[in-house]
Amino acid sequence: MSRTDKKQALLDTALALFVSQGFYATSTASIAKQAGVATGTLFHHFSSKDELMQQLFLSIKQEFADAITSQINQQSDLKADTQHLWQVAINWALSNPLKQEFFQQYSMSPSIPSEIRQQAMNSILSFMGELILRGKKTGELADYPPSLMQESCHGQYLAATRYFLDNPNKWQDEIYKQASFSMFWNAMKA
Amino acid sequence: MSRTDKKQALLDTALALFVSQGFYATSTASIAKQAGVATGTLFHHFSSKDELMQQLFLSIKQEFADAITSQINQQSDLKADTQHLWQVAINWALSNPLKQEFFQQYSMSPSIPSEIRQQAMNSILSFMGELILRGKKTGELADYPPSLMQESCHGQYLAATRYFLDNPNKWQDEIYKQASFSMFWNAMKA
Amino acid sequence: MSRTDKKQALLDTALALFVSQGFYATSTASIAKQAGVATGTLFHHFSSKDELMQQLFLSIKQEFADAITSQINQQSDLKADTQHLWQVAINWALSNPLKQEFFQQYSMSPSIPSEIRQQAMNSILSFMGELILRGKKTGELADYPPSLMQESCHGQYLAATRYFLDNPNKWQDEIYKQASFSMFWNAMKA
Amino acid sequence: MSRTDKKQALLDTALALFVSQGFYATSTASIAKQAGVATGTLFHHFSSKDELMQQLFLSIKQEFADAITSQINQQSDLKADTQHLWQVAINWALSNPLKQEFFQQYSMSPSIPSEIRQQAMNSILSFMGELILRGKKTGELADYPPSLMQESCHGQYLAATRYFLDNPNKWQDEIYKQASFSMFWNAMKA
DNA sequence: CATGAATGAGTGTTCATTCAT
DNA sequence: TATGAATGAACACTCATTCAT
């Protein structure tokens, strides 16, 4: 196992254990053991348990951002573009349930410094931010205060992924898929 | 200090410390000390730290439910009733910022058994549930799957309170107040 | 329940719990609760947990001594008298299994001050001591050092009660009953 | 200090403290401190205080068994062999007073699971068991029930070691040494 | 870099004992 | 006397972190 492999194994194991048991209930020893390395090795790659958590948080955020970016191509009308983004984002969540659950659990938790959380949130919301701006200019979207709109969008996204994560087969049901987007879109519509 | 006072002092102190430092970073000793009682006293009232957490969670949930119930009088048209409920709920959150923050932090956290969380969530959502049903019957609200609608409502409520908690003076601004309700209402509107 | 009743209830309960769970694993609160009195009441009757233990130890010792004394009537020859004493003592142990087990467990334990234990042991052995003296004078018993003989007697008595306590029905079997006494007697015989 | 040294130091210290203060009155912290290691180290070698106790019990039992086995050579007549065994066993007890006292104190105590105690007792008694069988075949020993005889042997052994431990110089006195064996042998003799 | 035994401060929890009622 | 809530010192045990190998 190469160096990078070991670091990645530690991140993967930490993700699984943090989600299933929580940050504080997961000992560094158990992470190392399940990752197949010695206890001390964890501290060669991460200066502390907190840093492991932060790197994990940021790496997942990055992965999400990369996944979304790679699939976006804004060319149709605003609503179609938004719907595409919505589906791509929820697809990612359903394809990466552990990582999505990690976000749900730790986005509000004091286990992660608020600056790091803020940074991650902004990154997620930046996609929406641009669309909202575009929609306001064309008059398709309502002229609500932007920061409030962003928070609302984020809330809807979290709610939808929570729902479809708990009921994965419902995402195949066009009724549910459409409904979730309709609520999201209508909330912002002019 | 009477018996009830001590128990209540422990709950109050636990609320403050859990919110500001997190559940795991708060020692039972520090709760007791700050509440002005001996360490053992905490365990006289709560069999464990976990049980303290659960009782705290349930007591806050109950307080919220009572506050809402006492101010509800459904008599006008659906939209007016809904707006009233929306404002009452957000008012409560802003009047009880610690308790609201507690919900934000722990509604998804493994520090609280999921059954307890579920129970609390249902209680909160039951108010909305009735209004949604009413709206569907009259045709004022869209016919989306009820469970999905509830999750979406909850998400919007959390997002709005998060926003106004971070920017308390904005709730006095009618523009923001209106906008937050409009997004909530339009999402569900037929 | 009268005062004496409560004190006796505490002693009875303590006996049962000390035997089944051990001295340290039994909390004063559990003794009080199971005896049907308040925690504080225990400390009205016994100044400390240790004193409760000592009073219990001495009261059982006394009960044993009284039971033996009341049934002894030395009139026949030495062997017959000894056999009678042997049977009376073992009968008592089998009729009071909890108390006998208590002795087995605590005769050697540091939970009881050694002076108290010594005092109790002497009381038990005094019966034997007289018989041994008598036997030596008549030449029926061997002329071993008295203190060593006493210790040996005591060891045999503990072994026999241990055995018959674990196999109560064997005491009805004359073969076993006889064998146990034969070993005891032959060990001392001239 | 090597790894094995630390574990052994902990066992040695635990033995000394358990004997002098009792199991419950001895804190794990005090064992570690007196053994010259950190508190955590104790739990690195033993998963709990109870396990330390069990390992201690079994290691002493093993040491006793090894000591006896190494010195046994059955070649003479039964009585001579038995006397040799008796002396070897008591010699061991007197050479290892702490370990013998440990047995006296904990053989009956609930601090040690009864299965472990049983296992240890059987190991000790197995030596005797064989001799008893041999004696019954040759008719030199009485035909008492074997289990009762074993218990009686054990009781005598405990009594004798107790006596000579309390009065060590008496073991040098041939009168006492002979008397102790005579009582043991005559009890079983046909 | 990797290891894992060692560390020791810190944790949740217990429980004999006290004392105001 | 009797009560039982309150006390706080003491405990077994955990775990992030270090460091000699």
JSON list of C-alpha atoms in Angstrom, two decimals, chain B residues 24-188:
[
{"chain": "B", "resi": 24, "resn": "TYR", "atom": "CA", "xyz": [-19.21, 15.92, 23.78]},
{"chain": "B", "resi": 25, "resn": "ALA", "atom": "CA", "xyz": [-17.12, 18.93, 24.64]},
{"chain": "B", "resi": 26, "resn": "THR", "atom": "CA", "xyz": [-19.38, 19.63, 27.61]},
{"chain": "B", "resi": 27, "resn": "SER", "atom": "CA", "xyz": [-18.55, 17.61, 30.70]},
{"chain": "B", "resi": 28, "resn": "THR", "atom": "CA", "xyz": [-21.23, 16.66, 33.20]},
{"chain": "B", "resi": 29, "resn": "ALA", "atom": "CA", "xyz": [-19.02, 18.23, 35.86]},
{"chain": "B", "resi": 30, "resn": "SER", "atom": "CA", "xyz": [-19.09, 21.59, 34.08]},
{"chain": "B", "resi": 31, "resn": "ILE", "atom": "CA", "xyz": [-22.87, 21.45, 33.74]},
{"chain": "B", "resi": 32, "resn": "ALA", "atom": "CA", "xyz": [-23.29, 20.75, 37.43]},
{"chain": "B", "resi": 33, "resn": "LYS", "atom": "CA", "xyz": [-20.81, 23.38, 38.46]},
{"chain": "B", "resi": 34, "resn": "GLN", "atom": "CA", "xyz": [-22.35, 26.10, 36.34]},
{"chain": "B", "resi": 35, "resn": "ALA", "atom": "CA", "xyz": [-25.81, 25.10, 37.51]},
{"chain": "B", "resi": 36, "resn": "GLY", "atom": "CA", "xyz": [-24.63, 25.52, 41.06]},
{"chain": "B", "resi": 37, "resn": "VAL", "atom": "CA", "xyz": [-25.12, 21.93, 42.18]},
{"chain": "B", "resi": 38, "resn": "ALA", "atom": "CA", "xyz": [-22.84, 19.01, 42.98]},
{"chain": "B", "resi": 39, "resn": "THR", "atom": "CA", "xyz": [-21.77, 16.52, 40.34]},
{"chain": "B", "resi": 40, "resn": "GLY", "atom": "CA", "xyz": [-23.77, 13.77, 41.91]},
{"chain": "B", "resi": 41, "resn": "THR", "atom": "CA", "xyz": [-26.94, 15.82, 41.80]},
{"chain": "B", "resi": 42, "resn": "LEU", "atom": "CA", "xyz": [-27.00, 15.69, 38.03]},
{"chain": "B", "resi": 43, "resn": "PHE", "atom": "CA", "xyz": [-27.16, 11.91, 38.22]},
{"chain": "B", "resi": 44, "resn": "HIS", "atom": "CA", "xyz": [-29.83, 12.09, 40.85]},
{"chain": "B", "resi": 45, "resn": "HIS", "atom": "CA", "xyz": [-32.14, 13.74, 38.32]},
{"chain": "B", "resi": 46, "resn": "PHE", "atom": "CA", "xyz": [-30.91, 12.10, 35.13]},
{"chain": "B", "resi": 47, "resn": "SER", "atom": "CA", "xyz": [-29.63, 8.56, 35.04]},
{"chain": "B", "resi": 48, "resn": "SER", "atom": "CA", "xyz": [-26.98, 9.45, 32.48]},
{"chain": "B", "resi": 49, "resn": "LYS", "atom": "CA", "xyz": [-25.67, 12.26, 30.36]},
{"chain": "B", "resi": 50, "resn": "ASP", "atom": "CA", "xyz": [-27.59, 10.79, 27.43]},
{"chain": "B", "resi": 51, "resn": "GLU", "atom": "CA", "xyz": [-30.81, 10.87, 29.35]},
{"chain": "B", "resi": 52, "resn": "LEU", "atom": "CA", "xyz": [-30.23, 14.49, 30.25]},
{"chain": "B", "resi": 53, "resn": "MET", "atom": "CA", "xyz": [-29.84, 15.19, 26.55]},
{"chain": "B", "resi": 54, "resn": "GLN", "atom": "CA", "xyz": [-33.04, 13.36, 25.68]},
{"chain": "B", "resi": 55, "resn": "GLN", "atom": "CA", "xyz": [-35.09, 15.06, 28.38]},
{"chain": "B", "resi": 56, "resn": "LEU", "atom": "CA", "xyz": [-33.71, 18.37, 27.24]},
{"chain": "B", "resi": 57, "resn": "PHE", "atom": "CA", "xyz": [-34.65, 17.65, 23.65]},
{"chain": "B", "resi": 58, "resn": "LEU", "atom": "CA", "xyz": [-38.14, 16.56, 24.52]},
{"chain": "B", "resi": 59, "resn": "SER", "atom": "CA", "xyz": [-38.76, 19.44, 26.91]},
{"chain": "B", "resi": 60, "resn": "ILE", "atom": "CA", "xyz": [-37.78, 21.99, 24.30]},
{"chain": "B", "resi": 61, "resn": "LYS", "atom": "CA", "xyz": [-39.90, 20.29, 21.69]},
{"chain": "B", "resi": 62, "resn": "GLN", "atom": "CA", "xyz": [-42.82, 20.41, 24.10]},
{"chain": "B", "resi": 63, "resn": "GLU", "atom": "CA", "xyz": [-42.26, 24.05, 24.84]},
{"chain": "B", "resi": 64, "resn": "PHE", "atom": "CA", "xyz": [-42.28, 24.84, 21.16]},
{"chain": "B", "resi": 65, "resn": "ALA", "atom": "CA", "xyz": [-45.44, 22.86, 20.59]},
{"chain": "B", "resi": 66, "resn": "ASP", "atom": "CA", "xyz": [-47.18, 24.55, 23.50]},
{"chain": "B", "resi": 67, "resn": "ALA", "atom": "CA", "xyz": [-46.14, 28.00, 22.31]},
{"chain": "B", "resi": 68, "resn": "ILE", "atom": "CA", "xyz": [-47.46, 27.37, 18.82]},
{"chain": "B", "resi": 69, "resn": "THR", "atom": "CA", "xyz": [-50.68, 25.73, 19.94]},
{"chain": "B", "resi": 70, "resn": "SER", "atom": "CA", "xyz": [-51.54, 28.56, 22.29]},
{"chain": "B", "resi": 71, "resn": "GLN", "atom": "CA", "xyz": [-51.34, 31.13, 19.53]},
{"chain": "B", "resi": 72, "resn": "ILE", "atom": "CA", "xyz": [-53.15, 29.35, 16.80]},
{"chain": "B", "resi": 73, "resn": "ASN", "atom": "CA", "xyz": [-56.68, 30.25, 15.87]},
{"chain": "B", "resi": 74, "resn": "GLN", "atom": "CA", "xyz": [-57.66, 29.09, 12.45]},
{"chain": "B", "resi": 75, "resn": "GLN", "atom": "CA", "xyz": [-60.52, 31.15, 11.23]},
{"chain": "B", "resi": 76, "resn": "SER", "atom": "CA", "xyz": [-59.48, 33.19, 8.24]},
{"chain": "B", "resi": 77, "resn": "ASP", "atom": "CA", "xyz": [-58.66, 31.83, 4.81]},
{"chain": "B", "resi": 78, "resn": "LEU", "atom": "CA", "xyz": [-55.92, 29.26, 4.35]},
{"chain": "B", "resi": 79, "resn": "LYS", "atom": "CA", "xyz": [-53.18, 31.60, 3.25]},
{"chain": "B", "resi": 80, "resn": "ALA", "atom": "CA", "xyz": [-53.75, 33.98, 6.16]},
{"chain": "B", "resi": 81, "resn": "ASP", "atom": "CA", "xyz": [-53.80, 31.09, 8.61]},
{"chain": "B", "resi": 82, "resn": "THR", "atom": "CA", "xyz": [-50.60, 29.70, 7.18]},
{"chain": "B", "resi": 83, "resn": "GLN", "atom": "CA", "xyz": [-48.89, 33.05, 7.31]},
{"chain": "B", "resi": 84, "resn": "HIS", "atom": "CA", "xyz": [-49.96, 33.45, 10.90]},
{"chain": "B", "resi": 85, "resn": "LEU", "atom": "CA", "xyz": [-48.52, 30.06, 11.77]},
{"chain": "B", "resi": 86, "resn": "TRP", "atom": "CA", "xyz": [-45.31, 30.86, 9.89]},
{"chain": "B", "resi": 87, "resn": "GLN", "atom": "CA", "xyz": [-44.82, 34.07, 11.81]},
{"chain": "B", "resi": 88, "resn": "VAL", "atom": "CA", "xyz": [-45.68, 32.56, 15.15]},
{"chain": "B", "resi": 89, "resn": "ALA", "atom": "CA", "xyz": [-43.16, 29.79, 14.55]},
{"chain": "B", "resi": 90, "resn": "ILE", "atom": "CA", "xyz": [-40.38, 32.11, 13.50]},
{"chain": "B", "resi": 91, "resn": "ASN", "atom": "CA", "xyz": [-41.18, 34.51, 16.30]},
{"chain": "B", "resi": 92, "resn": "TRP", "atom": "CA", "xyz": [-40.75, 31.66, 18.74]},
{"chain": "B", "resi": 93, "resn": "ALA", "atom": "CA", "xyz": [-37.41, 30.77, 17.23]},
{"chain": "B", "resi": 94, "resn": "LEU", "atom": "CA", "xyz": [-36.20, 34.35, 17.50]},
{"chain": "B", "resi": 95, "resn": "SER", "atom": "CA", "xyz": [-37.48, 34.69, 21.05]},
{"chain": "B", "resi": 96, "resn": "ASN", "atom": "CA", "xyz": [-35.75, 31.47, 22.01]},
{"chain": "B", "resi": 97, "resn": "PRO", "atom": "CA", "xyz": [-32.53, 31.62, 20.05]},
{"chain": "B", "resi": 98, "resn": "LEU", "atom": "CA", "xyz": [-30.71, 29.13, 22.23]},
{"chain": "B", "resi": 99, "resn": "LYS", "atom": "CA", "xyz": [-33.45, 26.58, 21.89]},
{"chain": "B", "resi": 100, "resn": "GLN", "atom": "CA", "xyz": [-33.72, 27.10, 18.18]},
{"chain": "B", "resi": 101, "resn": "GLU", "atom": "CA", "xyz": [-29.98, 26.74, 17.75]},
{"chain": "B", "resi": 102, "resn": "PHE", "atom": "CA", "xyz": [-30.16, 23.60, 19.80]},
{"chain": "B", "resi": 103, "resn": "PHE", "atom": "CA", "xyz": [-32.64, 22.17, 17.31]},
{"chain": "B", "resi": 104, "resn": "GLN", "atom": "CA", "xyz": [-30.52, 23.19, 14.37]},
{"chain": "B", "resi": 105, "resn": "GLN", "atom": "CA", "xyz": [-27.48, 21.51, 15.86]},
{"chain": "B", "resi": 106, "resn": "TYR", "atom": "CA", "xyz": [-28.99, 18.34, 17.21]},
{"chain": "B", "resi": 107, "resn": "SER", "atom": "CA", "xyz": [-31.87, 17.49, 14.91]},
{"chain": "B", "resi": 108, "resn": "MET", "atom": "CA", "xyz": [-29.48, 15.51, 12.74]},
{"chain": "B", "resi": 109, "resn": "SER", "atom": "CA", "xyz": [-26.91, 14.54, 15.30]},
{"chain": "B", "resi": 110, "resn": "PRO", "atom": "CA", "xyz": [-26.20, 11.03, 16.52]},
{"chain": "B", "resi": 111, "resn": "SER", "atom": "CA", "xyz": [-26.02, 12.44, 20.05]},
{"chain": "B", "resi": 112, "resn": "ILE", "atom": "CA", "xyz": [-29.76, 11.92, 20.10]},
{"chain": "B", "resi": 113, "resn": "PRO", "atom": "CA", "xyz": [-31.39, 8.56, 19.37]},
{"chain": "B", "resi": 114, "resn": "SER", "atom": "CA", "xyz": [-33.16, 8.71, 16.03]},
{"chain": "B", "resi": 115, "resn": "GLU", "atom": "CA", "xyz": [-36.48, 7.58, 17.52]},
{"chain": "B", "resi": 116, "resn": "ILE", "atom": "CA", "xyz": [-36.49, 10.60, 19.83]},
{"chain": "B", "resi": 117, "resn": "ARG", "atom": "CA", "xyz": [-35.59, 12.88, 16.94]},
{"chain": "B", "resi": 118, "resn": "GLN", "atom": "CA", "xyz": [-38.32, 11.39, 14.80]},
{"chain": "B", "resi": 119, "resn": "GLN", "atom": "CA", "xyz": [-40.86, 11.86, 17.54]},
{"chain": "B", "resi": 120, "resn": "ALA", "atom": "CA", "xyz": [-39.89, 15.51, 17.91]},
{"chain": "B", "resi": 121, "resn": "MET", "atom": "CA", "xyz": [-39.94, 16.18, 14.20]},
{"chain": "B", "resi": 122, "resn": "ASN", "atom": "CA", "xyz": [-43.41, 14.71, 13.83]},
{"chain": "B", "resi": 123, "resn": "SER", "atom": "CA", "xyz": [-44.67, 16.90, 16.60]},
{"chain": "B", "resi": 124, "resn": "ILE", "atom": "CA", "xyz": [-43.31, 20.00, 14.91]},
{"chain": "B", "resi": 125, "resn": "LEU", "atom": "CA", "xyz": [-44.65, 19.04, 11.54]},
{"chain": "B", "resi": 126, "resn": "SER", "atom": "CA", "xyz": [-48.09, 18.09, 12.68]},
{"chain": "B", "resi": 127, "resn": "PHE", "atom": "CA", "xyz": [-49.17, 21.74, 12.56]},
{"chain": "B", "resi": 128, "resn": "MET", "atom": "CA", "xyz": [-48.15, 22.00, 8.96]},
{"chain": "B", "resi": 129, "resn": "GLY", "atom": "CA", "xyz": [-49.62, 18.65, 8.12]},
{"chain": "B", "resi": 130, "resn": "GLU", "atom": "CA", "xyz": [-53.14, 19.79, 8.86]},
{"chain": "B", "resi": 131, "resn": "LEU", "atom": "CA", "xyz": [-52.85, 22.96, 6.87]},
{"chain": "B", "resi": 132, "resn": "ILE", "atom": "CA", "xyz": [-51.46, 21.08, 3.91]},
{"chain": "B", "resi": 133, "resn": "LEU", "atom": "CA", "xyz": [-54.35, 18.67, 3.98]},
{"chain": "B", "resi": 134, "resn": "ARG", "atom": "CA", "xyz": [-56.84, 21.51, 4.12]},
{"chain": "B", "resi": 135, "resn": "GLY", "atom": "CA", "xyz": [-55.17, 23.24, 1.22]},
{"chain": "B", "resi": 136, "resn": "LYS", "atom": "CA", "xyz": [-55.20, 20.17, -0.93]},
{"chain": "B", "resi": 137, "resn": "LYS", "atom": "CA", "xyz": [-58.93, 19.71, -0.38]},
{"chain": "B", "resi": 138, "resn": "THR", "atom": "CA", "xyz": [-59.74, 23.26, -1.42]},
{"chain": "B", "resi": 139, "resn": "GLY", "atom": "CA", "xyz": [-57.33, 23.05, -4.33]},
{"chain": "B", "resi": 140, "resn": "GLU", "atom": "CA", "xyz": [-55.27, 25.96, -3.10]},
{"chain": "B", "resi": 141, "resn": "LEU", "atom": "CA", "xyz": [-52.21, 23.79, -2.61]},
{"chain": "B", "resi": 142, "resn": "ALA", "atom": "CA", "xyz": [-50.53, 21.52, -5.14]},
{"chain": "B", "resi": 143, "resn": "ASP", "atom": "CA", "xyz": [-51.09, 17.80, -5.02]},
{"chain": "B", "resi": 144, "resn": "TYR", "atom": "CA", "xyz": [-47.54, 16.72, -4.30]},
{"chain": "B", "resi": 145, "resn": "PRO", "atom": "CA", "xyz": [-46.75, 13.59, -2.25]},
{"chain": "B", "resi": 146, "resn": "PRO", "atom": "CA", "xyz": [-47.49, 14.57, 1.36]},
{"chain": "B", "resi": 147, "resn": "SER", "atom": "CA", "xyz": [-44.32, 13.15, 2.92]},
{"chain": "B", "resi": 148, "resn": "LEU", "atom": "CA", "xyz": [-42.16, 15.03, 0.42]},
{"chain": "B", "resi": 149, "resn": "MET", "atom": "CA", "xyz": [-44.08, 18.22, 1.05]},
{"chain": "B", "resi": 150, "resn": "GLN", "atom": "CA", "xyz": [-43.58, 17.89, 4.78]},
{"chain": "B", "resi": 151, "resn": "GLU", "atom": "CA", "xyz": [-39.86, 17.40, 4.43]},
{"chain": "B", "resi": 152, "resn": "SER", "atom": "CA", "xyz": [-39.71, 20.44, 2.16]},
{"chain": "B", "resi": 153, "resn": "CYS", "atom": "CA", "xyz": [-41.68, 22.57, 4.62]},
{"chain": "B", "resi": 154, "resn": "HIS", "atom": "CA", "xyz": [-39.40, 21.53, 7.40]},
{"chain": "B", "resi": 155, "resn": "GLY", "atom": "CA", "xyz": [-36.36, 22.37, 5.31]},
{"chain": "B", "resi": 156, "resn": "GLN", "atom": "CA", "xyz": [-37.71, 25.82, 4.55]},
{"chain": "B", "resi": 157, "resn": "TYR", "atom": "CA", "xyz": [-38.50, 26.46, 8.15]},
{"chain": "B", "resi": 158, "resn": "LEU", "atom": "CA", "xyz": [-35.03, 25.46, 9.25]},
{"chain": "B", "resi": 159, "resn": "ALA", "atom": "CA", "xyz": [-33.49, 27.63, 6.53]},
{"chain": "B", "resi": 160, "resn": "ALA", "atom": "CA", "xyz": [-35.58, 30.66, 7.44]},
{"chain": "B", "resi": 161, "resn": "THR", "atom": "CA", "xyz": [-34.89, 30.42, 11.15]},
{"chain": "B", "resi": 162, "resn": "ARG", "atom": "CA", "xyz": [-31.22, 29.88, 10.45]},
{"chain": "B", "resi": 163, "resn": "TYR", "atom": "CA", "xyz": [-31.19, 33.02, 8.38]},
{"chain": "B", "resi": 164, "resn": "PHE", "atom": "CA", "xyz": [-33.11, 35.23, 10.79]},
{"chain": "B", "resi": 165, "resn": "LEU", "atom": "CA", "xyz": [-31.17, 33.89, 13.74]},
{"chain": "B", "resi": 166, "resn": "ASP", "atom": "CA", "xyz": [-27.97, 34.97, 12.04]},
{"chain": "B", "resi": 167, "resn": "ASN", "atom": "CA", "xyz": [-29.52, 38.30, 11.01]},
{"chain": "B", "resi": 168, "resn": "PRO", "atom": "CA", "xyz": [-32.08, 39.08, 13.71]},
{"chain": "B", "resi": 169, "resn": "ASN", "atom": "CA", "xyz": [-32.84, 42.66, 12.68]},
{"chain": "B", "resi": 170, "resn": "LYS", "atom": "CA", "xyz": [-33.90, 41.51, 9.21]},
{"chain": "B", "resi": 171, "resn": "TRP", "atom": "CA", "xyz": [-37.03, 39.97, 10.69]},
{"chain": "B", "resi": 172, "resn": "GLN", "atom": "CA", "xyz": [-38.24, 43.51, 11.44]},
{"chain": "B", "resi": 173, "resn": "ASP", "atom": "CA", "xyz": [-37.85, 44.35, 7.76]},
{"chain": "B", "resi": 174, "resn": "GLU", "atom": "CA", "xyz": [-41.19, 43.67, 6.09]},
{"chain": "B", "resi": 175, "resn": "ILE", "atom": "CA", "xyz": [-39.43, 42.97, 2.81]},
{"chain": "B", "resi": 176, "resn": "TYR", "atom": "CA", "xyz": [-37.56, 40.02, 4.32]},
{"chain": "B", "resi": 177, "resn": "LYS", "atom": "CA", "xyz": [-40.47, 38.85, 6.36]},
{"chain": "B", "resi": 178, "resn": "GLN", "atom": "CA", "xyz": [-42.72, 38.82, 3.33]},
{"chain": "B", "resi": 179, "resn": "ALA", "atom": "CA", "xyz": [-40.12, 37.25, 1.09]},
{"chain": "B", "resi": 180, "resn": "SER", "atom": "CA", "xyz": [-39.54, 34.37, 3.47]},
{"chain": "B", "resi": 181, "resn": "PHE", "atom": "CA", "xyz": [-43.22, 33.58, 3.61]},
{"chain": "B", "resi": 182, "resn": "SER", "atom": "CA", "xyz": [-43.71, 33.98, -0.11]},
{"chain": "B", "resi": 183, "resn": "MET", "atom": "CA", "xyz": [-41.06, 31.41, -0.87]},
{"chain": "B", "resi": 184, "resn": "PHE", "atom": "CA", "xyz": [-42.62, 29.06, 1.65]},
{"chain": "B", "resi": 185, "resn": "TRP", "atom": "CA", "xyz": [-46.12, 29.55, 0.29]},
{"chain": "B", "resi": 186, "resn": "ASN", "atom": "CA", "xyz": [-45.32, 29.54, -3.39]},
{"chain": "B", "resi": 187, "resn": "ALA", "atom": "CA", "xyz": [-43.40, 26.30, -3.07]},
{"chain": "B", "resi": 188, "resn": "MET", "atom": "CA", "xyz": [-46.62, 24.57, -2.05]}
]
